[in-house]
Structures are given as C-alpha cells and as structure tokens.
PDB file of C-alpha atoms in Angstrom:
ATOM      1  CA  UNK A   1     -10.329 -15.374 -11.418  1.00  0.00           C
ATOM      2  CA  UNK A   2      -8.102 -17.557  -9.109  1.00  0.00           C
ATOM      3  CA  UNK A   3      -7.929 -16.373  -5.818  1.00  0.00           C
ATOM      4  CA  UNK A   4      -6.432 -18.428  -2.914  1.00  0.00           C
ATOM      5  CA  UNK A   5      -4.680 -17.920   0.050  1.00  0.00           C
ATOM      6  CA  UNK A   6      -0.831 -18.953  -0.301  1.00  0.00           C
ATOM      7  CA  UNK A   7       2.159 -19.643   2.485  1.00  0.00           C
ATOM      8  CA  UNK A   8       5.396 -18.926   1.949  1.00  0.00           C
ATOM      9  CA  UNK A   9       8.193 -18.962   3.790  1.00  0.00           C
ATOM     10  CA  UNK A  10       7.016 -17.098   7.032  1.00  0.00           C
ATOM     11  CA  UNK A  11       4.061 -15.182   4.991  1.00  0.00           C
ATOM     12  CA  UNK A  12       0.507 -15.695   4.691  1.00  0.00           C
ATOM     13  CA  UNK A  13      -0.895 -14.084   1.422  1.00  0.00           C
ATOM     14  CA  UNK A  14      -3.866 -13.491  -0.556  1.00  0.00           C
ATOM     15  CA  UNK A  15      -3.706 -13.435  -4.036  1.00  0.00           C
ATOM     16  CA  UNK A  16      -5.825 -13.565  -6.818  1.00  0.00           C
ATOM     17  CA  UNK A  17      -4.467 -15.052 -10.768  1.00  0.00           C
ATOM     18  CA  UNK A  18      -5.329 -13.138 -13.639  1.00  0.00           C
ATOM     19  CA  UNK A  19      -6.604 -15.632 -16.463  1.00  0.00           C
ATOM     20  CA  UNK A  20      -4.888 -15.630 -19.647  1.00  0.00           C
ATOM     21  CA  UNK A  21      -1.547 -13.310 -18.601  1.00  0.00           C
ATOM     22  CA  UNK A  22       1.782 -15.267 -19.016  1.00  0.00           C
ATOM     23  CA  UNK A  23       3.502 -13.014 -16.728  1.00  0.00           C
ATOM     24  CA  UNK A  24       1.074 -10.079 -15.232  1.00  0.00           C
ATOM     25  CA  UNK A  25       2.142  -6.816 -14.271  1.00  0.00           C
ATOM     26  CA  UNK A  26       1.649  -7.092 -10.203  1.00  0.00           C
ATOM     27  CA  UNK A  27      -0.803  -4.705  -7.473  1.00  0.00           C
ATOM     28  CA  UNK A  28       1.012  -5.125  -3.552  1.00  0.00           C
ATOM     29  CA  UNK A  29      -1.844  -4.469  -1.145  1.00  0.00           C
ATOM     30  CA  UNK A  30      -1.082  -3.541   2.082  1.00  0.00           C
ATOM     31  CA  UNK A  31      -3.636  -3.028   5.051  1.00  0.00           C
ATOM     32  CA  UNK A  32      -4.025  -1.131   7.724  1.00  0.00           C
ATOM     33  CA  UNK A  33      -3.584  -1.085  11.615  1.00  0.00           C
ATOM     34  CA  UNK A  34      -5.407  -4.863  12.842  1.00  0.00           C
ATOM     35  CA  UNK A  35      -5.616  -6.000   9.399  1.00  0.00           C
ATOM     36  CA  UNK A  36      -5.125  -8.938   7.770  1.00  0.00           C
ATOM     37  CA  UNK A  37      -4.600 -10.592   4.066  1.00  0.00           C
ATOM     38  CA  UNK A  38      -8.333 -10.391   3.545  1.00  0.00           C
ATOM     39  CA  UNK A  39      -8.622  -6.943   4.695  1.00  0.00           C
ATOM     40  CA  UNK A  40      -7.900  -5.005   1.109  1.00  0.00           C
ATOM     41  CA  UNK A  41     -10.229  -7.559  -0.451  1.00  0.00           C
ATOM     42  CA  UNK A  42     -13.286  -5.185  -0.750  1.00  0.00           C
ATOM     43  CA  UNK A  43     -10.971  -3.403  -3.277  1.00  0.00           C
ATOM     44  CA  UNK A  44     -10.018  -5.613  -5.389  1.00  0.00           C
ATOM     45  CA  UNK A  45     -13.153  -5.510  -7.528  1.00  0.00           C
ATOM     46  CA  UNK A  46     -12.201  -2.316  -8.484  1.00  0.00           C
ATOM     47  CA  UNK A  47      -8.721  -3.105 -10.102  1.00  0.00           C
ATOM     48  CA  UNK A  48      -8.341  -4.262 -13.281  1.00  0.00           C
ATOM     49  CA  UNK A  49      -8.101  -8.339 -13.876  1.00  0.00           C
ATOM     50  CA  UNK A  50      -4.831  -8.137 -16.068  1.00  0.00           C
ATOM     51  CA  UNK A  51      -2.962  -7.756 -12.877  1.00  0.00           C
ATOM     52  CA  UNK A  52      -1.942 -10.295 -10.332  1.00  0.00           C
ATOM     53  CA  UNK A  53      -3.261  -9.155  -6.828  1.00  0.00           C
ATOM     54  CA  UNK A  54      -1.007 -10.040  -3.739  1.00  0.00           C
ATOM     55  CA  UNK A  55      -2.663  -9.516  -0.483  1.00  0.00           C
ATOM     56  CA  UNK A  56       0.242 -10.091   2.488  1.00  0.00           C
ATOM     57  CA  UNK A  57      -0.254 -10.234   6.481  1.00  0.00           C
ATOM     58  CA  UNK A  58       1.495  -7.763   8.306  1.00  0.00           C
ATOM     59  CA  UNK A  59       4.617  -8.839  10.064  1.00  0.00           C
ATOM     60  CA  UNK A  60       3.591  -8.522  13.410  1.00  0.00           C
ATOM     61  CA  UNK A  61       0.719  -9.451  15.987  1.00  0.00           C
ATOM     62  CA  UNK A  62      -1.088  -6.117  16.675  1.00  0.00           C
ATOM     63  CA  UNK A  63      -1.661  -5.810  20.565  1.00  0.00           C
ATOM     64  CA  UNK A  64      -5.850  -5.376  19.859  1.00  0.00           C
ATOM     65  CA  UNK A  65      -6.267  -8.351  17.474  1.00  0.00           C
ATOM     66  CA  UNK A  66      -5.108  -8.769  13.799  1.00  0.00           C
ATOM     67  CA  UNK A  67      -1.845  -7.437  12.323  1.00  0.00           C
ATOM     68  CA  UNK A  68       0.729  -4.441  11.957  1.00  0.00           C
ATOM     69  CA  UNK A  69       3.780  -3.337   9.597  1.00  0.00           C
ATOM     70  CA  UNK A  70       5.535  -2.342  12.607  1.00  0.00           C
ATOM     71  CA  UNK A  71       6.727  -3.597  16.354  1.00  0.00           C
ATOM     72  CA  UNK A  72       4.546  -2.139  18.920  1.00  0.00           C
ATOM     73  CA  UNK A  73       6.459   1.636  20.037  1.00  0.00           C
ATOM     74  CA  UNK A  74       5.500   4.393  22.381  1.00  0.00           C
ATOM     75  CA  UNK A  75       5.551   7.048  19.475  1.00  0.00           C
ATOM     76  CA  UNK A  76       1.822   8.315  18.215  1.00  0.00           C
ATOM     77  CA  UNK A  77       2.969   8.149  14.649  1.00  0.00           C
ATOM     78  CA  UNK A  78       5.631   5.733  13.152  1.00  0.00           C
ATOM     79  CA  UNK A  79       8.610   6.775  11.182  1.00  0.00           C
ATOM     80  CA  UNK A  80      10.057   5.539   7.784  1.00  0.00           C
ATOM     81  CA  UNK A  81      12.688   3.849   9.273  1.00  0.00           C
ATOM     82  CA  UNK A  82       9.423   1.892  11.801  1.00  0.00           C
ATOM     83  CA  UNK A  83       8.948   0.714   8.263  1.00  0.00           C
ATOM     84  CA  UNK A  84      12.084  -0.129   6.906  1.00  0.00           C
ATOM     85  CA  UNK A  85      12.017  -4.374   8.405  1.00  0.00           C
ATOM     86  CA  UNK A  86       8.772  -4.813   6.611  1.00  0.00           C
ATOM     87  CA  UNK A  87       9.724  -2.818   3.427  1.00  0.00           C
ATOM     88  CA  UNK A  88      12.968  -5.444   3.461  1.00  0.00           C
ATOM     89  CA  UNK A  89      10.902  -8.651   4.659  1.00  0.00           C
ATOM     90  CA  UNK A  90       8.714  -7.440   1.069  1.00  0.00           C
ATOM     91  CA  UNK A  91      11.687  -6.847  -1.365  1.00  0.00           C
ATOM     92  CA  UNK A  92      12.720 -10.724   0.080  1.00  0.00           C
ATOM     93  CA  UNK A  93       9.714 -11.445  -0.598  1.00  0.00           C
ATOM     94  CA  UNK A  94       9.301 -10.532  -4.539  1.00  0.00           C
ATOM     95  CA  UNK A  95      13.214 -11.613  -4.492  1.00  0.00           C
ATOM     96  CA  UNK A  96      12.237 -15.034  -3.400  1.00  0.00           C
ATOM     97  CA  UNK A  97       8.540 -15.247  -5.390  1.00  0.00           C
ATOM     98  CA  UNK A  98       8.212 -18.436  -6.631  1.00  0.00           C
ATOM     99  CA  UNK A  99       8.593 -19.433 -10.335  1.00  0.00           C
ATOM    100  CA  UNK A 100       5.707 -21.653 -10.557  1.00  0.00           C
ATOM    101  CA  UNK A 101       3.409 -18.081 -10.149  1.00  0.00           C
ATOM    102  CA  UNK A 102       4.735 -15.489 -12.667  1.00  0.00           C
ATOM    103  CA  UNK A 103       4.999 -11.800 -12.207  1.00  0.00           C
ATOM    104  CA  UNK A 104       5.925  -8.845 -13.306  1.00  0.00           C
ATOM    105  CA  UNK A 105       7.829  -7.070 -10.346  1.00  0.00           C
ATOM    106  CA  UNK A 106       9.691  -4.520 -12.714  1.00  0.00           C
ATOM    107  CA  UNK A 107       6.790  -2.121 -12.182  1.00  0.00           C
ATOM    108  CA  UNK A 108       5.238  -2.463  -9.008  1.00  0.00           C
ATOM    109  CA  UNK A 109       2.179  -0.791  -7.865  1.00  0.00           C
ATOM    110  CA  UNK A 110       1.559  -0.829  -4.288  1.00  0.00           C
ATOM    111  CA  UNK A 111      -2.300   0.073  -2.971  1.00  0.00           C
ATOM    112  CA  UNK A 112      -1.933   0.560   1.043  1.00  0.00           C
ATOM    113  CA  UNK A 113      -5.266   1.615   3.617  1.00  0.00           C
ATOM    114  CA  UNK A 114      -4.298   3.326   6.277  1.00  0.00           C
ATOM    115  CA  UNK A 115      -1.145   2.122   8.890  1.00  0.00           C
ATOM    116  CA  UNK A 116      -0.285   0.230   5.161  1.00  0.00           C
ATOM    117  CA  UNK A 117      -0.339   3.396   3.063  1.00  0.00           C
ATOM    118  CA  UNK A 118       2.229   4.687   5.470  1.00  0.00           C
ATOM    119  CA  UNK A 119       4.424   1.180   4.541  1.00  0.00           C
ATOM    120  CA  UNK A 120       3.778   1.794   0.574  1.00  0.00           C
ATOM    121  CA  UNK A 121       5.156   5.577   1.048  1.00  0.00           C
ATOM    122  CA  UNK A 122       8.038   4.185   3.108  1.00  0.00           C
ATOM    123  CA  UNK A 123       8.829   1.602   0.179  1.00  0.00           C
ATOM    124  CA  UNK A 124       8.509   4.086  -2.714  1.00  0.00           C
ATOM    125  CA  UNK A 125      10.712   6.630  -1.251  1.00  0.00           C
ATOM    126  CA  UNK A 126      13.319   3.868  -0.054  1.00  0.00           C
ATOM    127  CA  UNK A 127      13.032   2.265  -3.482  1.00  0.00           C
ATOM    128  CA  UNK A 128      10.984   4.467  -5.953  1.00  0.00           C
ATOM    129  CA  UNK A 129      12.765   2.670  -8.743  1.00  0.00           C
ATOM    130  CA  UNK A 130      10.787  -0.523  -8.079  1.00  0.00           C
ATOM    131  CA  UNK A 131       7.142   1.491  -7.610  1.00  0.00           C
ATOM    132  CA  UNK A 132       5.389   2.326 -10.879  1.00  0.00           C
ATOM    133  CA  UNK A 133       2.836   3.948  -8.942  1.00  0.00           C
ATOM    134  CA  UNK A 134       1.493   4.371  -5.442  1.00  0.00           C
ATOM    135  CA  UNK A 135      -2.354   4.680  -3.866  1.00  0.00           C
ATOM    136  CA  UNK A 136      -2.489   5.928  -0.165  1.00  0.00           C
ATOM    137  CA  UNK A 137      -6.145   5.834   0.774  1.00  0.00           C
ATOM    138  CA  UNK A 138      -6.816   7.346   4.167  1.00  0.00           C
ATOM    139  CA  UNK A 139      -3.245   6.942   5.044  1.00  0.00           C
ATOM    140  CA  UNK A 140      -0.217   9.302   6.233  1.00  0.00           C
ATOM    141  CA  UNK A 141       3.421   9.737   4.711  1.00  0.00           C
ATOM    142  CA  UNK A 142       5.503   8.240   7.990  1.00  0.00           C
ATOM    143  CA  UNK A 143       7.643  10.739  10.243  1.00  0.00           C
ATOM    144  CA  UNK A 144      11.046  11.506   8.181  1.00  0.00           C
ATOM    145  CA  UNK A 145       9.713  11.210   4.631  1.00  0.00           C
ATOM    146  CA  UNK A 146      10.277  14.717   4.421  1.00  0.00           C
ATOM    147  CA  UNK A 147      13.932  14.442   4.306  1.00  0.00           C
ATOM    148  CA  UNK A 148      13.420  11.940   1.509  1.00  0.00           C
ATOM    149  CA  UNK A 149      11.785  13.684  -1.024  1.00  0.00           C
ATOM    150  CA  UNK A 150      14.700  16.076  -2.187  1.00  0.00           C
ATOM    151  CA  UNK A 151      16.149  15.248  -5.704  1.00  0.00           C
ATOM    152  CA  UNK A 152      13.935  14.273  -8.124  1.00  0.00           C
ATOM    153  CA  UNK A 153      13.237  10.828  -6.951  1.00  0.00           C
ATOM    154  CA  UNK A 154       9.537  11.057  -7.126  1.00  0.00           C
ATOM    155  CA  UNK A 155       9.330  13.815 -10.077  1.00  0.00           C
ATOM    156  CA  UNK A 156       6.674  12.197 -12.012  1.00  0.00           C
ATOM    157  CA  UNK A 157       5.746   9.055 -10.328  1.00  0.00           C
ATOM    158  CA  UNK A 158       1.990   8.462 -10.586  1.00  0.00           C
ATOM    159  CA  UNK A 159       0.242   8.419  -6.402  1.00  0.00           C
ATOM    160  CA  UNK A 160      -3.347   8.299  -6.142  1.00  0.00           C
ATOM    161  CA  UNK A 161      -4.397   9.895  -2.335  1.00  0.00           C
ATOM    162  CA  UNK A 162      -8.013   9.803  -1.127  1.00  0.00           C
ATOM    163  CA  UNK A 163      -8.962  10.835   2.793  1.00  0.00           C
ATOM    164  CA  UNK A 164     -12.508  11.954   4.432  1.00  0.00           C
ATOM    165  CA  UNK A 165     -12.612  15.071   5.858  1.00  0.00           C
ATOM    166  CA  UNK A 166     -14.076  13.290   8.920  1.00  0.00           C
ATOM    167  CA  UNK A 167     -11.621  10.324   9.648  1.00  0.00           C
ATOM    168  CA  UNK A 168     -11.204  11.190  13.350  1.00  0.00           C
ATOM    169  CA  UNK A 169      -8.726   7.986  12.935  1.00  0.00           C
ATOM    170  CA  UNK A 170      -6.086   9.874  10.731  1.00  0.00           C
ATOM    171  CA  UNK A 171      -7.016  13.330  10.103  1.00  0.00           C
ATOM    172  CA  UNK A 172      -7.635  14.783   6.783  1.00  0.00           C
ATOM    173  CA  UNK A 173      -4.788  17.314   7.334  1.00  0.00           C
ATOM    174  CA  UNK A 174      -2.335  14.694   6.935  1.00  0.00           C
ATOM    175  CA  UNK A 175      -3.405  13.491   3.589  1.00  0.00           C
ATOM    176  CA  UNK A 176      -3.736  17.547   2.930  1.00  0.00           C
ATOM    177  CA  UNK A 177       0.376  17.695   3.547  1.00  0.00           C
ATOM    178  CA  UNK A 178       1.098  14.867   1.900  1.00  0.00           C
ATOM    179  CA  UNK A 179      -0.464  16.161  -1.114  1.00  0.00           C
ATOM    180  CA  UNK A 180       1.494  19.474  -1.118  1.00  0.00           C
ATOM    181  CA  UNK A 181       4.612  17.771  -0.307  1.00  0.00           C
ATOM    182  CA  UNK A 182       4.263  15.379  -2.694  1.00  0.00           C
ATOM    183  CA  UNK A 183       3.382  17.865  -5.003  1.00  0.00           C
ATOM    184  CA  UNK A 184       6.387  20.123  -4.361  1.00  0.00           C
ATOM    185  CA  UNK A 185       8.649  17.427  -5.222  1.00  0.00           C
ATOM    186  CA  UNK A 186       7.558  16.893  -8.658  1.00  0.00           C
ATOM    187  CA  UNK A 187       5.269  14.000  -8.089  1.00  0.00           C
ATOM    188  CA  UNK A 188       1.576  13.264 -10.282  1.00  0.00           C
ATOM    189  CA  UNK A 189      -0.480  13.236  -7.574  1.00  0.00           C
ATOM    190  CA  UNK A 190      -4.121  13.072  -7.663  1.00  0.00           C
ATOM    191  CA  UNK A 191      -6.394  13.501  -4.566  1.00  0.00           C
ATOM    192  CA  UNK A 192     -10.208  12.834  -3.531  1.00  0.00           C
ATOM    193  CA  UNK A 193     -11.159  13.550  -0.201  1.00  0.00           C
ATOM    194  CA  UNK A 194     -14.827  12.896   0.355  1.00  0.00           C
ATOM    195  CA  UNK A 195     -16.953  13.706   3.694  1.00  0.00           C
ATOM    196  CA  UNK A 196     -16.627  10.638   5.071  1.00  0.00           C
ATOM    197  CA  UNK A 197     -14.636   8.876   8.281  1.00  0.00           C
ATOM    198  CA  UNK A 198     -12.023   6.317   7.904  1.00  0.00           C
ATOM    199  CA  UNK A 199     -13.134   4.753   4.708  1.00  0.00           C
ATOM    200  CA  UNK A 200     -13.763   5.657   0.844  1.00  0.00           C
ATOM    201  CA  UNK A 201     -16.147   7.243  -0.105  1.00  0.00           C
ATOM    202  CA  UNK A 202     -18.074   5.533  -3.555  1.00  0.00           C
ATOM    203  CA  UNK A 203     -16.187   8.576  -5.600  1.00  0.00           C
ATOM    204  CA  UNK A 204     -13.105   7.936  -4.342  1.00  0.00           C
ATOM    205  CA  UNK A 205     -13.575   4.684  -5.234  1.00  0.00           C
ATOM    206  CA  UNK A 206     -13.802   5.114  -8.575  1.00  0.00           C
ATOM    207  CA  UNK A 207     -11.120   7.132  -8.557  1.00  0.00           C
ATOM    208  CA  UNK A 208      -9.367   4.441  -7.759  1.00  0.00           C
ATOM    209  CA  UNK A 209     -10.487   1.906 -10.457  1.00  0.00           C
ATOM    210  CA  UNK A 210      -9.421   4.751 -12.717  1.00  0.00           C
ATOM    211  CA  UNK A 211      -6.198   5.527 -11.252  1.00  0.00           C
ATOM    212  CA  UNK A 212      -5.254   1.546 -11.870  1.00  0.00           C
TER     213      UNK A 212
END
C-alpha cells in the first residue's frame, strides 16, 4: 500500500494508493473534534485495499489543539448549515483532484468519527447524489437535518451507525434518533452500539470492515 501525506492547494491530506486499481472507487474520512489527517488512521486497516483512502485536515484551528469542520460558535451543537463551508471546500476539493492520482468520485463513501460524522451527514443530505454510502461512528446528525430528510432523498442509501452506550462525549441517545430518523425516511441503516465511551468497540469494528 502507498500511503503518504499530500498538499494541495490549502489542504493537508492523508491518503493511502490501492495497488493494481486504474481508477479506485474512493473512502472520504473525516475526524472528529481536535483531529487531524492521521486521526482516522487506526481505521483504515479495516477497509478494504481496492479503495483509495483520503484522510483531510479539518478547515479550521480548534481552540484546544488540532482541528475542526467548523468556526468556533457559542452553540453546544452545530447545525448543517455550521457545515455547509467545509462540505463546499470538499466538493472543490474532489472538483479540483488532481489527474496524476485517479479516482472514482461517482460513488463516494464518506467514514466520519465524531464532530466529522456530523460533516459526512451534512454532505449526504446536501448532496446524497454524490454519497454511495455513509458510516457515522459515535457521531450526531447536525441541528436542521431534520428538515432535510423529507422526499425520498435518502430512501435506500446504505449508513452504517455505531455509538457506546457510555460516550459521556456524545450521548448514545443521539445516535438512537438518528437511527429512527434515518430509518423513517427510507434509509438502510445498520447500527451497533456497544458498552463502551467515545470509541468502537472491537464488534463495531467489524461491523465496519463489513459494512465497506
């Protein structure tokens, strides 16, 4: 596998080359809250090594260290539309990718932990046409998604959830709402929650390899 870090344009990125793949089918990994482009590493053992992984650094400085998707606000939880500058910086991004690494971005599949499952639900339900499928792990769907799940734009799209009961970060009873909201508008969702804190737990995990 060829992994490397990679600038472009104002982004830092990790990403790791499948062998053999003339133009792979592509996984978005986005981290959480103080993360960084090496943060969703520890996952990517688990997906499959047909896909190119791309790894990006959040947008902006986080006030305790690291990175975030969104500029610093008063509210406790962001929104969608705290999301929507990052989920545009991304689709400028892919827009912009360059030639000399080839990828599939006709059916994305975005992987976010936390603060950067809130940006993958944000980018799905702005643009669910580009997301092939979606894993939130210990994550939240953003203030306002709500009012964007009526229609059938999610009716059958493949999301992957998995929370621990004991995540005194983002409680469990967010991931619980998100699954029956998700549900309710037609979406194939599939959830683990495990007793752990703010992590996976090791069968969530391979929920997850199986999921991808």
């Amino acid at each position: 596998m060829d992994t490397k870090i990679l600038r472009l344009s104002n982004w830092t990125l990790r990403i790791r080359r499948p062998e053999g793949a003339a133009i792979p089918p592509v996984i978005l990994l986005l981290h959480g809250w103080t993360g960084d482009e090496n943060a969703m590493w520890i996952f990517a053992s688990k997906l499959p090594e047909h896909y190119l992984l791309i790894a990006p650094r959040g947008l902006y400085p986080a006030p305790m260290g690291g990175y975030s998707w969104h500029s610093p606000r008063e509210k406790s939880w962001p929104s969608v539309d705290d999301f929507r500058p990052a989920v545009a910086a991304l689709l400028k991004l892919i827009a912009e990718w360059p030639a000399s690494i080839p990828a599939d971005f006709s059916n994305l599949r975005l992987a976010g932990f936390s603060q950067g499952a809130a940006l993958a639900y944000s980018f799905t339900l702005l643009h669910p046409e580009r997301v092939r499928a979606l894993a939130a792990l210990a994550g939240f769907l953003p203030n306002g998604a709500a009012t964007l799940l009526d229609g059938d734009v999610l009716r059958g799209k493949p999301i992957y959830i998995s929370h621990g009961s004991k995540d005194e970060l983002v409680p469990v009873a967010r991931a619980r709402q998100a699954v029956q909201l998700l549900d309710a508008a037609g979406a194939d969702v599939a959830y683990c929650e495990s007793e752990v804190g703010h992590k996976l737990s090791a069968d969530c995990f391979k929920g997850l390899e199986m999921f991808f």
